[in-house]
CSV table of C-alpha atoms in Angstrom, one decimal:
chain,number,residue,atom,x,y,z
J,1,UNK,CA,17.3,-19.1,-0.7
J,2,UNK,CA,15.1,-20.3,-3.5
J,3,UNK,CA,17.4,-23.4,-4.1
J,4,UNK,CA,17.3,-24.6,-0.5
J,5,UNK,CA,14.9,-27.4,0.3
J,6,UNK,CA,12.1,-27.1,2.8
J,7,UNK,CA,12.3,-29.3,5.8
J,8,UNK,CA,9.2,-31.2,4.8
J,9,UNK,CA,10.7,-32.1,1.4
J,10,UNK,CA,13.9,-33.2,3.2
J,11,UNK,CA,11.7,-35.7,5.1
J,12,UNK,CA,10.2,-36.9,1.8
J,13,UNK,CA,6.7,-36.1,2.9
J,14,UNK,CA,4.1,-35.3,0.3
J,15,UNK,CA,3.5,-31.7,-0.7
J,16,UNK,CA,0.2,-30.1,0.2
J,17,UNK,CA,-1.7,-28.1,-2.5
J,18,UNK,CA,-0.2,-24.7,-1.6
J,19,UNK,CA,3.4,-26.1,-1.6
J,20,UNK,CA,2.8,-27.8,-4.9
J,21,UNK,CA,1.5,-24.7,-6.5
J,22,UNK,CA,4.4,-22.7,-5.2
J,23,UNK,CA,6.9,-25.3,-6.4
J,24,UNK,CA,5.3,-25.1,-9.9
J,25,UNK,CA,5.9,-21.4,-9.8
J,26,UNK,CA,9.6,-22.0,-9.1
J,27,UNK,CA,9.9,-21.5,-5.3
J,28,UNK,CA,10.2,-23.7,-2.2
J,29,UNK,CA,8.0,-23.1,0.8
J,30,UNK,CA,10.0,-21.2,3.5
J,31,UNK,CA,7.5,-19.0,5.2
J,32,UNK,CA,4.8,-20.5,7.4
J,33,UNK,CA,1.2,-20.7,6.2
J,34,UNK,CA,-0.5,-19.7,9.4
J,35,UNK,CA,-2.9,-17.2,7.8
J,36,UNK,CA,-6.4,-18.1,6.6
J,37,UNK,CA,-8.7,-16.3,4.2
J,38,UNK,CA,-10.0,-13.9,6.9
J,39,UNK,CA,-6.4,-13.1,8.0
J,40,UNK,CA,-5.4,-12.4,4.4
J,41,UNK,CA,-8.4,-10.1,3.9
J,42,UNK,CA,-7.7,-8.5,7.3
J,43,UNK,CA,-4.1,-7.7,6.3
J,44,UNK,CA,-5.2,-5.7,3.2
J,45,UNK,CA,-8.1,-4.1,5.1
J,46,UNK,CA,-5.6,-3.0,7.7
J,47,UNK,CA,-3.2,-1.5,5.2
J,48,UNK,CA,-6.0,0.4,3.4
J,49,UNK,CA,-7.3,1.2,6.9
J,50,UNK,CA,-10.7,2.8,7.5
J,51,UNK,CA,-9.2,5.1,10.1
J,52,UNK,CA,-5.8,5.8,8.6
J,53,UNK,CA,-5.3,7.0,5.0
J,54,UNK,CA,-8.7,8.8,4.9
J,55,UNK,CA,-8.2,10.6,8.2
J,56,UNK,CA,-4.5,11.3,7.6
J,57,UNK,CA,-5.4,13.3,4.5
J,58,UNK,CA,-8.7,14.7,5.6
J,59,UNK,CA,-7.2,18.1,6.2
J,60,UNK,CA,-5.5,18.0,2.8
J,61,UNK,CA,-8.9,17.3,1.2
J,62,UNK,CA,-10.6,20.2,3.0
J,63,UNK,CA,-7.9,22.5,1.6
J,64,UNK,CA,-7.8,21.0,-1.9
J,65,UNK,CA,-11.4,21.4,-2.9
J,66,UNK,CA,-13.3,21.1,0.4
J,67,UNK,CA,-16.3,18.9,1.3
J,68,UNK,CA,-17.6,18.8,-2.3
J,69,UNK,CA,-14.4,17.4,-3.7
J,70,UNK,CA,-14.0,15.0,-0.7
J,71,UNK,CA,-17.5,13.5,-1.2
J,72,UNK,CA,-17.7,13.4,-5.0
J,73,UNK,CA,-14.1,12.5,-5.4
J,74,UNK,CA,-14.6,9.5,-3.1
J,75,UNK,CA,-17.7,8.4,-5.0
J,76,UNK,CA,-16.0,8.7,-8.3
J,77,UNK,CA,-12.6,7.2,-7.5
J,78,UNK,CA,-13.9,4.1,-5.6
J,79,UNK,CA,-15.2,2.2,-8.7
J,80,UNK,CA,-12.0,3.0,-10.6
J,81,UNK,CA,-9.8,1.7,-7.9
J,82,UNK,CA,-12.0,-1.4,-7.7
J,83,UNK,CA,-11.4,-2.0,-11.4
J,84,UNK,CA,-7.7,-2.0,-10.9
J,85,UNK,CA,-8.0,-4.2,-7.8
J,86,UNK,CA,-10.2,-6.7,-9.6
J,87,UNK,CA,-7.8,-6.9,-12.6
J,88,UNK,CA,-4.9,-7.4,-10.2
J,89,UNK,CA,-6.8,-10.0,-8.1
J,90,UNK,CA,-7.3,-12.1,-11.3
J,91,UNK,CA,-3.6,-12.2,-11.9
J,92,UNK,CA,-2.9,-12.9,-8.2
J,93,UNK,CA,-5.1,-16.0,-8.4
J,94,UNK,CA,-2.8,-17.4,-11.1
J,95,UNK,CA,0.5,-16.3,-9.4
J,96,UNK,CA,0.1,-16.4,-5.6
J,97,UNK,CA,3.7,-15.5,-4.5
J,98,UNK,CA,5.3,-13.1,-2.1
J,99,UNK,CA,6.8,-11.2,-5.0
J,100,UNK,CA,3.4,-10.3,-6.1
J,101,UNK,CA,3.4,-7.7,-8.9
J,102,UNK,CA,7.0,-8.1,-10.2
J,103,UNK,CA,6.6,-11.9,-10.4
J,104,UNK,CA,3.4,-11.3,-12.4
J,105,UNK,CA,5.2,-8.9,-14.7
J,106,UNK,CA,8.0,-11.4,-15.2
J,107,UNK,CA,5.6,-14.2,-16.3
J,108,UNK,CA,3.6,-11.9,-18.6
J,109,UNK,CA,6.2,-9.5,-20.0
J,110,UNK,CA,9.8,-10.6,-19.2
J,111,UNK,CA,12.6,-9.7,-16.9
J,112,UNK,CA,13.0,-6.0,-17.7
J,113,UNK,CA,9.3,-5.3,-17.1
J,114,UNK,CA,9.5,-7.3,-13.9
J,115,UNK,CA,12.6,-5.4,-12.7
J,116,UNK,CA,11.0,-2.0,-13.0
J,117,UNK,CA,7.7,-3.2,-11.6
J,118,UNK,CA,9.4,-4.5,-8.6
J,119,UNK,CA,11.3,-1.2,-7.9
J,120,UNK,CA,8.1,0.8,-8.3
J,121,UNK,CA,6.2,-1.5,-6.0
J,122,UNK,CA,9.0,-1.2,-3.5
J,123,UNK,CA,8.9,2.6,-3.7
J,124,UNK,CA,5.2,2.5,-3.1
J,125,UNK,CA,5.5,0.2,0.0
J,126,UNK,CA,8.4,2.2,1.5
J,127,UNK,CA,6.6,5.5,0.9
J,128,UNK,CA,3.5,3.9,2.4
J,129,UNK,CA,5.4,3.1,5.7
J,130,UNK,CA,6.7,6.6,5.8
J,131,UNK,CA,3.3,8.2,5.2
J,132,UNK,CA,1.5,5.9,7.6
J,133,UNK,CA,3.9,6.2,10.5
J,134,UNK,CA,4.4,10.0,10.1
J,135,UNK,CA,0.6,10.3,10.1
J,136,UNK,CA,0.5,8.3,13.4
J,137,UNK,CA,3.0,10.7,14.8
J,138,UNK,CA,0.8,13.7,13.9
J,139,UNK,CA,-2.3,12.1,15.4
J,140,UNK,CA,-0.4,11.2,18.6
J,141,UNK,CA,0.9,14.7,18.8
J,142,UNK,CA,-2.7,16.0,18.5
J,143,UNK,CA,-3.8,13.7,21.4
J,144,UNK,CA,-0.9,15.0,23.5
J,145,UNK,CA,-1.9,18.5,22.7
J,146,UNK,CA,-5.4,17.9,24.1
J,147,UNK,CA,-4.1,15.9,27.1
J,148,UNK,CA,-1.0,17.9,28.0
J,149,UNK,CA,-0.9,21.1,25.9
J,150,UNK,CA,2.0,19.7,23.9
J,151,UNK,CA,2.9,21.8,20.9
J,152,UNK,CA,4.5,19.7,18.2
J,153,UNK,CA,7.5,20.9,16.1
J,154,UNK,CA,9.0,19.3,13.0
J,155,UNK,CA,11.9,17.9,15.1
J,156,UNK,CA,9.7,16.4,17.8
J,157,UNK,CA,7.4,14.9,15.2
J,158,UNK,CA,10.4,13.2,13.6
J,159,UNK,CA,11.6,11.8,16.9
J,160,UNK,CA,8.1,10.4,17.6
J,161,UNK,CA,8.0,9.0,14.0
J,162,UNK,CA,11.3,7.2,14.7
J,163,UNK,CA,9.9,5.6,17.8
J,164,UNK,CA,6.9,4.4,15.9
J,165,UNK,CA,9.1,2.9,13.2
J,166,UNK,CA,11.2,1.1,15.8
J,167,UNK,CA,8.1,-0.4,17.4
J,168,UNK,CA,6.8,-1.6,14.1
J,169,UNK,CA,10.1,-3.2,13.3
J,170,UNK,CA,10.3,-4.9,16.8
J,171,UNK,CA,6.7,-6.3,16.5
J,172,UNK,CA,7.4,-7.6,13.0
J,173,UNK,CA,10.5,-9.4,14.2
J,174,UNK,CA,8.5,-11.5,16.6
J,175,UNK,CA,7.1,-13.8,14.0
J,176,UNK,CA,4.2,-14.7,11.7
J,177,UNK,CA,2.0,-16.1,14.4
J,178,UNK,CA,1.7,-12.7,16.0
J,179,UNK,CA,1.0,-11.2,12.6
J,180,UNK,CA,-2.0,-13.4,12.1
J,181,UNK,CA,-3.3,-12.4,15.5
J,182,UNK,CA,-2.7,-8.6,15.0
J,183,UNK,CA,-4.1,-8.5,11.4
J,184,UNK,CA,-7.3,-10.2,12.5
J,185,UNK,CA,-7.5,-7.9,15.6
J,186,UNK,CA,-6.9,-4.9,13.3
J,187,UNK,CA,-9.8,-5.7,11.0
J,188,UNK,CA,-12.3,-6.0,13.9
J,189,UNK,CA,-10.8,-2.9,15.6
J,190,UNK,CA,-11.2,-0.8,12.4
J,191,UNK,CA,-14.8,-1.9,11.8
J,192,UNK,CA,-15.9,-1.5,15.4
J,193,UNK,CA,-14.0,1.8,15.8
J,194,UNK,CA,-15.6,3.2,12.7
J,195,UNK,CA,-19.1,2.3,14.0
J,196,UNK,CA,-18.4,4.0,17.3
J,197,UNK,CA,-17.0,7.1,15.7
J,198,UNK,CA,-19.8,7.4,13.1
J,199,UNK,CA,-22.4,6.8,15.8
J,200,UNK,CA,-21.0,9.5,18.0
J,201,UNK,CA,-20.8,12.0,15.2
J,202,UNK,CA,-24.3,11.3,14.1
J,203,UNK,CA,-26.0,11.2,17.5
J,204,UNK,CA,-24.1,13.5,19.9
J,205,UNK,CA,-23.7,16.9,18.2
J,206,UNK,CA,-26.7,19.3,18.6
J,207,UNK,CA,-25.8,20.9,15.2
J,208,UNK,CA,-25.0,19.3,11.9
J,209,UNK,CA,-24.1,21.0,8.6
J,210,UNK,CA,-26.8,21.1,5.9
J,211,UNK,CA,-26.6,18.7,2.9
J,212,UNK,CA,-25.8,21.6,0.6
J,213,UNK,CA,-22.6,22.3,2.6
J,214,UNK,CA,-21.4,18.7,2.5
J,215,UNK,CA,-22.1,18.1,-1.2
J,216,UNK,CA,-21.4,21.6,-2.7
J,217,UNK,CA,-19.0,23.6,-0.5
J,218,UNK,CA,-15.8,24.2,-2.5
J,219,UNK,CA,-12.6,25.5,-0.8
J,220,UNK,CA,-9.3,26.3,-2.4
J,221,UNK,CA,-6.3,26.9,-0.2
J,222,UNK,CA,-3.8,25.3,-2.6
J,223,UNK,CA,-2.4,28.6,-4.1
J,224,UNK,CA,-3.6,27.6,-7.6
J,225,UNK,CA,-6.4,29.5,-9.2
J,226,UNK,CA,-7.7,26.8,-11.7
J,227,UNK,CA,-10.6,25.0,-10.0
J,228,UNK,CA,-10.3,21.9,-12.2
J,229,UNK,CA,-6.7,21.5,-11.2
J,230,UNK,CA,-7.6,21.9,-7.6
J,231,UNK,CA,-10.3,19.2,-7.9
J,232,UNK,CA,-7.8,16.9,-9.5
J,233,UNK,CA,-5.3,17.5,-6.6
J,234,UNK,CA,-8.1,16.6,-4.2
J,235,UNK,CA,-8.1,13.1,-5.7
J,236,UNK,CA,-5.0,12.3,-3.7
J,237,UNK,CA,-7.1,11.6,-0.7
J,238,UNK,CA,-9.1,8.6,-2.1
J,239,UNK,CA,-6.2,7.4,-4.2
J,240,UNK,CA,-3.9,7.1,-1.2
J,241,UNK,CA,-6.7,5.9,1.2
J,242,UNK,CA,-7.6,3.0,-1.1
J,243,UNK,CA,-4.1,1.9,-1.9
J,244,UNK,CA,-2.2,-1.1,-0.4
J,245,UNK,CA,-4.5,-4.0,-1.3
J,246,UNK,CA,-1.6,-5.8,-2.9
J,247,UNK,CA,-0.7,-6.8,0.7
J,248,UNK,CA,-2.9,-9.9,0.1
J,249,UNK,CA,-0.6,-10.9,-2.8
J,250,UNK,CA,2.6,-10.3,-0.8
J,251,UNK,CA,1.3,-12.5,2.1
J,252,UNK,CA,0.0,-15.3,-0.2
J,253,UNK,CA,3.0,-17.6,0.6
J,254,UNK,CA,1.8,-17.4,4.3
J,255,UNK,CA,-1.9,-18.0,3.4
J,256,UNK,CA,-3.8,-21.2,3.1
J,257,UNK,CA,-5.7,-21.6,-0.2
J,258,UNK,CA,-3.9,-18.5,-1.5
J,259,UNK,CA,-5.1,-18.9,-5.1
J,260,UNK,CA,-8.6,-17.9,-4.1
J,261,UNK,CA,-8.1,-16.4,-0.7
J,262,UNK,CA,-5.6,-13.7,-1.8
J,263,UNK,CA,-7.7,-12.7,-4.8
J,264,UNK,CA,-10.8,-12.4,-2.6
J,265,UNK,CA,-8.8,-10.5,0.0
J,266,UNK,CA,-7.9,-7.9,-2.5
J,267,UNK,CA,-11.5,-7.3,-3.7
J,268,UNK,CA,-13.2,-7.5,-0.4
J,269,UNK,CA,-10.7,-5.1,1.3
J,270,UNK,CA,-11.4,-2.5,-1.3
J,271,UNK,CA,-15.2,-2.8,-1.2
J,272,UNK,CA,-15.4,-2.8,2.6
J,273,UNK,CA,-13.0,0.2,2.9
J,274,UNK,CA,-14.7,2.2,0.2
J,275,UNK,CA,-18.2,1.8,1.8
J,276,UNK,CA,-17.1,2.2,5.4
J,277,UNK,CA,-14.7,5.1,4.7
J,278,UNK,CA,-17.3,6.9,2.7
J,279,UNK,CA,-19.8,6.8,5.6
J,280,UNK,CA,-17.0,8.0,8.0
J,281,UNK,CA,-16.1,10.9,5.7
J,282,UNK,CA,-19.7,12.0,5.4
J,283,UNK,CA,-20.2,11.8,9.2
J,284,UNK,CA,-17.1,14.0,9.7
J,285,UNK,CA,-18.2,16.6,7.2
J,286,UNK,CA,-21.8,16.8,8.7
J,287,UNK,CA,-20.3,17.2,12.2
J,288,UNK,CA,-18.1,20.2,11.4
J,289,UNK,CA,-19.0,23.0,13.7
J,290,UNK,CA,-16.6,25.7,12.7
J,291,UNK,CA,-15.1,25.2,9.2
J,292,UNK,CA,-12.4,27.9,9.6
J,293,UNK,CA,-11.5,26.7,13.0
J,294,UNK,CA,-11.2,23.1,11.8
J,295,UNK,CA,-8.8,24.1,9.0
J,296,UNK,CA,-6.7,26.1,11.4
J,297,UNK,CA,-6.8,23.7,14.4
J,298,UNK,CA,-4.2,24.3,17.0
J,299,UNK,CA,-3.9,20.5,17.3
J,300,UNK,CA,-2.6,20.4,13.7
J,301,UNK,CA,-5.2,17.7,12.9
J,302,UNK,CA,-8.6,18.8,11.6
J,303,UNK,CA,-10.2,15.5,12.6
J,304,UNK,CA,-9.2,16.2,16.2
J,305,UNK,CA,-10.8,19.6,16.0
J,306,UNK,CA,-14.1,18.2,14.8
J,307,UNK,CA,-14.2,15.8,17.7
J,308,UNK,CA,-13.3,18.6,20.1
J,309,UNK,CA,-16.0,21.0,18.8
J,310,UNK,CA,-18.7,18.4,18.3
J,311,UNK,CA,-18.1,15.9,21.1
J,312,UNK,CA,-16.2,17.6,23.9
J,313,UNK,CA,-12.6,17.2,25.2
J,314,UNK,CA,-13.0,13.8,26.9
J,315,UNK,CA,-14.7,12.1,24.0
J,316,UNK,CA,-12.3,13.7,21.5
J,317,UNK,CA,-9.3,12.2,23.4
J,318,UNK,CA,-10.9,8.8,23.7
J,319,UNK,CA,-11.8,8.6,20.0
J,320,UNK,CA,-8.3,9.8,19.0
J,321,UNK,CA,-6.9,6.9,20.9
J,322,UNK,CA,-9.2,4.5,19.0
J,323,UNK,CA,-7.8,6.0,15.8
J,324,UNK,CA,-4.2,5.9,16.9
J,325,UNK,CA,-4.4,2.2,17.8
J,326,UNK,CA,-6.0,1.5,14.4
J,327,UNK,CA,-3.3,3.5,12.6
J,328,UNK,CA,-0.6,1.7,14.5
J,329,UNK,CA,-2.0,-1.7,13.5
J,330,UNK,CA,-2.1,-0.5,9.9
J,331,UNK,CA,1.5,0.7,10.1
J,332,UNK,CA,2.5,-2.7,11.5
J,333,UNK,CA,0.9,-4.5,8.5
J,334,UNK,CA,2.4,-2.1,5.9
J,335,UNK,CA,5.8,-2.9,7.4
J,336,UNK,CA,5.1,-6.6,7.1
J,337,UNK,CA,4.0,-6.2,3.5
J,338,UNK,CA,7.1,-4.2,2.5
J,339,UNK,CA,9.5,-6.6,4.2
J,340,UNK,CA,7.9,-9.6,2.3
J,341,UNK,CA,8.4,-7.6,-0.9
J,342,UNK,CA,12.0,-7.0,-0.1
J,343,UNK,CA,12.5,-10.6,0.8
J,344,UNK,CA,11.0,-11.9,-2.4
J,345,UNK,CA,12.8,-9.3,-4.6
J,346,UNK,CA,16.2,-10.2,-2.9
J,347,UNK,CA,15.4,-13.9,-3.2
J,348,UNK,CA,15.4,-13.4,-7.0
J,349,UNK,CA,18.6,-11.3,-7.0
J,350,UNK,CA,17.2,-7.9,-7.7
J,351,UNK,CA,18.7,-5.8,-4.8
J,352,UNK,CA,22.2,-4.8,-4.0
J,353,UNK,CA,23.3,-7.2,-1.2
J,354,UNK,CA,20.4,-9.6,-2.0
J,355,UNK,CA,22.0,-12.4,0.0
J,356,UNK,CA,21.6,-10.3,3.1
J,357,UNK,CA,18.0,-9.1,2.6
J,358,UNK,CA,16.7,-12.6,1.7
J,359,UNK,CA,17.7,-14.3,4.9
J,360,UNK,CA,14.8,-15.8,7.0
J,361,UNK,CA,15.1,-16.2,10.7
J,362,UNK,CA,15.0,-19.9,11.6
J,363,UNK,CA,13.3,-19.2,14.9
J,364,UNK,CA,10.5,-16.9,13.7
J,365,UNK,CA,10.4,-17.6,9.9
J,366,UNK,CA,10.5,-13.8,9.4
J,367,UNK,CA,12.9,-12.0,6.9
J,368,UNK,CA,14.4,-10.0,9.7
J,369,UNK,CA,17.0,-8.0,7.7
J,370,UNK,CA,14.3,-7.1,5.2
J,371,UNK,CA,12.2,-5.6,8.1
J,372,UNK,CA,15.2,-3.5,9.2
J,373,UNK,CA,15.8,-2.3,5.7
J,374,UNK,CA,12.2,-1.3,5.2
J,375,UNK,CA,12.0,0.9,8.3
J,376,UNK,CA,15.5,2.3,7.6
J,377,UNK,CA,14.5,3.6,4.1
J,378,UNK,CA,11.2,4.9,5.5
J,379,UNK,CA,13.1,6.9,8.0
J,380,UNK,CA,15.1,8.6,5.2
J,381,UNK,CA,12.0,9.3,3.2
J,382,UNK,CA,10.6,11.4,6.1
J,383,UNK,CA,13.7,13.5,6.7
J,384,UNK,CA,12.5,16.4,4.4
J,385,UNK,CA,9.7,17.0,7.0
J,386,UNK,CA,12.3,18.9,8.9
J,387,UNK,CA,12.1,21.8,6.4
J,388,UNK,CA,9.2,21.1,4.1
J,389,UNK,CA,5.7,22.2,4.9
J,390,UNK,CA,4.3,19.9,2.3
J,391,UNK,CA,6.4,16.9,3.2
J,392,UNK,CA,3.5,14.7,4.4
J,393,UNK,CA,1.4,15.1,1.2
J,394,UNK,CA,4.6,14.6,-0.9
J,395,UNK,CA,5.3,11.3,0.9
J,396,UNK,CA,1.8,10.1,0.3
J,397,UNK,CA,2.1,11.1,-3.3
J,398,UNK,CA,5.3,9.0,-3.5
J,399,UNK,CA,3.4,6.0,-2.2
J,400,UNK,CA,0.6,6.5,-4.8
J,401,UNK,CA,3.0,7.1,-7.7
J,402,UNK,CA,4.9,3.9,-6.7
J,403,UNK,CA,1.9,1.7,-6.2
J,404,UNK,CA,-0.3,2.7,-9.1
J,405,UNK,CA,1.9,2.0,-12.1
J,406,UNK,CA,3.2,-1.1,-10.3
J,407,UNK,CA,-0.4,-2.3,-10.1
J,408,UNK,CA,-1.1,-1.4,-13.7
J,409,UNK,CA,1.9,-2.9,-15.4
J,410,UNK,CA,0.9,-6.6,-14.9
J,411,UNK,CA,-2.6,-5.7,-16.0
J,412,UNK,CA,-1.3,-4.0,-19.1
J,413,UNK,CA,0.9,-7.0,-19.9
J,414,UNK,CA,-1.9,-9.4,-19.4
J,415,UNK,CA,-4.0,-7.4,-21.9
J,416,UNK,CA,-1.2,-7.2,-24.5
J,417,UNK,CA,-0.1,-10.8,-24.2
J,418,UNK,CA,-3.3,-12.9,-23.9
J,419,UNK,CA,-1.5,-16.0,-25.0
J,420,UNK,CA,0.8,-15.9,-21.9
J,421,UNK,CA,-1.9,-15.9,-19.3
J,422,UNK,CA,-4.1,-18.8,-18.1
J,423,UNK,CA,-6.6,-17.7,-15.6
J,424,UNK,CA,-6.5,-19.1,-12.1
J,425,UNK,CA,-9.4,-20.3,-9.9
J,426,UNK,CA,-10.6,-16.7,-9.4
J,427,UNK,CA,-11.2,-14.8,-12.6
J,428,UNK,CA,-13.3,-12.1,-14.3
J,429,UNK,CA,-14.4,-14.1,-17.3
J,430,UNK,CA,-15.6,-11.9,-20.2
J,431,UNK,CA,-15.3,-8.8,-18.2
J,432,UNK,CA,-11.5,-9.2,-17.8
J,433,UNK,CA,-10.5,-7.0,-20.8
J,434,UNK,CA,-12.9,-4.1,-20.4
J,435,UNK,CA,-12.2,-3.9,-16.7
J,436,UNK,CA,-8.5,-4.2,-17.4
J,437,UNK,CA,-8.4,-1.3,-19.9
J,438,UNK,CA,-10.3,1.0,-17.6
J,439,UNK,CA,-7.8,0.2,-14.8
J,440,UNK,CA,-4.8,0.9,-17.0
J,441,UNK,CA,-6.1,4.2,-18.3
J,442,UNK,CA,-7.0,5.3,-14.8
J,443,UNK,CA,-3.6,4.3,-13.4
J,444,UNK,CA,-1.8,6.3,-16.1
J,445,UNK,CA,-3.7,9.5,-15.4
J,446,UNK,CA,-3.2,9.2,-11.6
J,447,UNK,CA,0.5,8.6,-12.0
J,448,UNK,CA,1.0,11.8,-14.0
J,449,UNK,CA,-1.3,13.9,-11.8
J,450,UNK,CA,0.6,13.3,-8.6
J,451,UNK,CA,3.9,14.2,-10.1
J,452,UNK,CA,2.6,17.8,-10.6
J,453,UNK,CA,3.0,20.6,-8.0
J,454,UNK,CA,0.4,20.4,-5.1
J,455,UNK,CA,0.8,23.9,-3.6
J,456,UNK,CA,1.5,27.2,-5.3
J,457,UNK,CA,3.6,29.1,-5.8
J,458,UNK,CA,6.4,26.5,-5.9
J,459,UNK,CA,9.1,27.3,-3.4
J,460,UNK,CA,11.7,25.3,-1.5
J,461,UNK,CA,9.2,24.6,1.3
J,462,UNK,CA,6.2,23.8,-1.0
J,463,UNK,CA,8.1,21.8,-3.6
J,464,UNK,CA,6.6,18.4,-4.4
J,465,UNK,CA,9.6,16.2,-4.3
J,466,UNK,CA,7.7,13.1,-5.6
J,467,UNK,CA,9.2,13.4,-9.0
J,468,UNK,CA,12.7,13.5,-7.4
J,469,UNK,CA,12.0,10.3,-5.4
J,470,UNK,CA,10.6,8.6,-8.4
J,471,UNK,CA,13.5,9.5,-10.6
J,472,UNK,CA,16.0,8.5,-8.0
J,473,UNK,CA,14.3,5.1,-7.6
J,474,UNK,CA,14.2,4.6,-11.4
J,475,UNK,CA,17.8,5.7,-11.7
J,476,UNK,CA,18.9,3.2,-9.1
J,477,UNK,CA,16.9,0.5,-10.8
J,478,UNK,CA,18.5,1.4,-14.2
J,479,UNK,CA,22.0,1.5,-12.8
J,480,UNK,CA,21.6,-1.7,-10.9
J,481,UNK,CA,20.1,-3.4,-14.0
J,482,UNK,CA,23.4,-2.7,-15.8
J,483,UNK,CA,25.4,-4.2,-13.0
J,484,UNK,CA,23.3,-6.9,-11.5
J,485,UNK,CA,20.6,-8.0,-14.0
J,486,UNK,CA,22.5,-11.2,-14.7
J,487,UNK,CA,21.9,-12.4,-11.2
J,488,UNK,CA,18.2,-11.6,-11.5
J,489,UNK,CA,16.4,-14.8,-12.2
J,490,UNK,CA,12.7,-15.0,-11.4
J,491,UNK,CA,11.9,-18.7,-11.5
J,492,UNK,CA,9.8,-20.0,-14.4
J,493,UNK,CA,6.9,-22.4,-13.7
J,494,UNK,CA,7.0,-26.0,-14.7
J,495,UNK,CA,4.7,-25.1,-17.6
J,496,UNK,CA,6.8,-22.5,-19.3
J,497,UNK,CA,5.3,-20.9,-22.3
J,498,UNK,CA,7.2,-20.4,-25.7
J,499,UNK,CA,8.0,-16.8,-24.7
J,500,UNK,CA,9.8,-18.1,-21.6
J,501,UNK,CA,11.7,-20.7,-23.6
J,502,UNK,CA,12.9,-18.1,-26.1
J,503,UNK,CA,14.0,-15.6,-23.5
J,504,UNK,CA,15.8,-18.4,-21.6
J,505,UNK,CA,17.8,-19.2,-24.7
J,506,UNK,CA,18.6,-15.5,-25.2
J,507,UNK,CA,19.8,-15.2,-21.6
J,508,UNK,CA,22.0,-18.3,-22.0
J,509,UNK,CA,23.6,-16.7,-25.1
J,510,UNK,CA,24.1,-13.4,-23.3
J,511,UNK,CA,25.8,-15.0,-20.3
J,512,UNK,CA,28.0,-17.2,-22.5
C-alpha cells in the first residue's frame, strides 16, 4: 500500500503541505484529510472520555482505597500523565503518521524498538476496546435493571458486549466523514453531559457528604492488608481514565495541519479531561447517600446507585442514558484509533497477513479489514469475563500496561539519542528533557504496578491475567520477528540521519 500512488499525484497536481510532509516521512496519502484541529482534539477527548473510564472504574476505586485514594490519586496522577502526554506530543509534531508510536520508535531507535513498541501499542488499543465496550454493557445492564428489573449474568453481559462491538464496527465501516461528525458531537456531548450531571449532583440532593469523608475516608475491600499497596492499586482508575490520547497521533493522516493540530490535540484532551473528570468525581463522592449500599448496589454499577439514592429513579435513568451515549461514542472512537494502528502496522509489514489488514476501501477510504480484526480480538479478550470476577479490572490493566510503555519508549529513545531528533513546529524547548525523564520513570512504575495481583487471595476467579496477556503479545511479537522481520520496513524520511544509513546498509547485508 505504501508504494501505490495517490490519485492526486497520478494527475500530476501539486502536493499540499500535509501530503508533502507525509511523503517526506515515506508514505503516500491514502486516507482523506477531513478532520480539523477540533475534530482531532475531540477524538482524543472522546477516547479519554469524561464519562467513560472514570465512571467505569469508579466502583473499583471505592473498593481499592475509597474516596481518599480516588481524590488524592486523581490529583497526583494527572500532572504525571500530562508530562508523558507532553513528551509524546513533541514527538508527534515531528512525525505525524497513522503509525504513531511505533513510527516514532523506528526513527529514534531502530526497527526492533519500533516492532515491540507497535505490538505494545496494539495491545493497549485492543484492550481499550474490550474494556470500553464491556463497560458500556455493564452500564446498559444497570439502566435495564432500573427500567425493567433485568438481572445481568456474565453470559448476558457478554452477549450485550458482542452487540456493542458489532455496532461500533458497522459505524466505523461507514467512512471518515461520519467519524469527523461523531467525534465532534462526542466532545460536545461529553462536556454538556458532565455539566448536567455535576449540576444535578450538586443542587438536587438534600444531603451531601462532609469534606472529611471525601478527602480522608479510606476503604479496603481488595483482600490485601498493606494500605500502601492498596493505595497503589487505586491508581488504576486515573491511569486508565487518562489513557488513549495517542488517538490524535493515529488520526494525524486524516487531520489538516497535523504537525501542530495532533500535538495540541494530545495536550488539550488530557488537560480538559483531568479538570472535568476531577470535578465529576468530587460531585459523585459528595452525593453518596449510603456508602455501603453504593458498594453493594443491585444494579452492579455504583454510579447508578448514587444517582438512584440522590436524584430518584426517573433522573437516574435519564442520566444513565446520557452516560451510555457518551461511552458509546467513546467506544466508536477507540475502535477507529485501533483500526488505524492496525492499518499502519500492516502497511509496514509487521502483522501476519499484512496484505489483508492494510487494505483500504475505495468507497469509504476506511481500512475495513483492520476494523473487523480490532473488534474480533477485543471479543476474545473479554471471554474470561464468563468465569472471572475480576475480568473487567484485568482488561483495563491490560490496556494500561500496553499503552504506558508504548508511550514511554519513543520518549526514552528521544532522550537517549538527542542527535536523531529534530523538533517539529510544536515543542517543549528547554523543558523537553526534564519532562521526558519524569514521564519515563512514571511509566516504568505504572507498568510494573499493574502486572501485580489486584485482589487477594489469588484464586482462579481473582487472578489478574494481565501478565499472561502481556507475555502472549510479546511472545507473538518475538516469534513473528524471527519469521517476518525482513518484510518489516518502516519508511525513512528524505532526510535520513547517519544512524538510518548505517542500519540500511546492515539490512542489505543481512538480506543478501
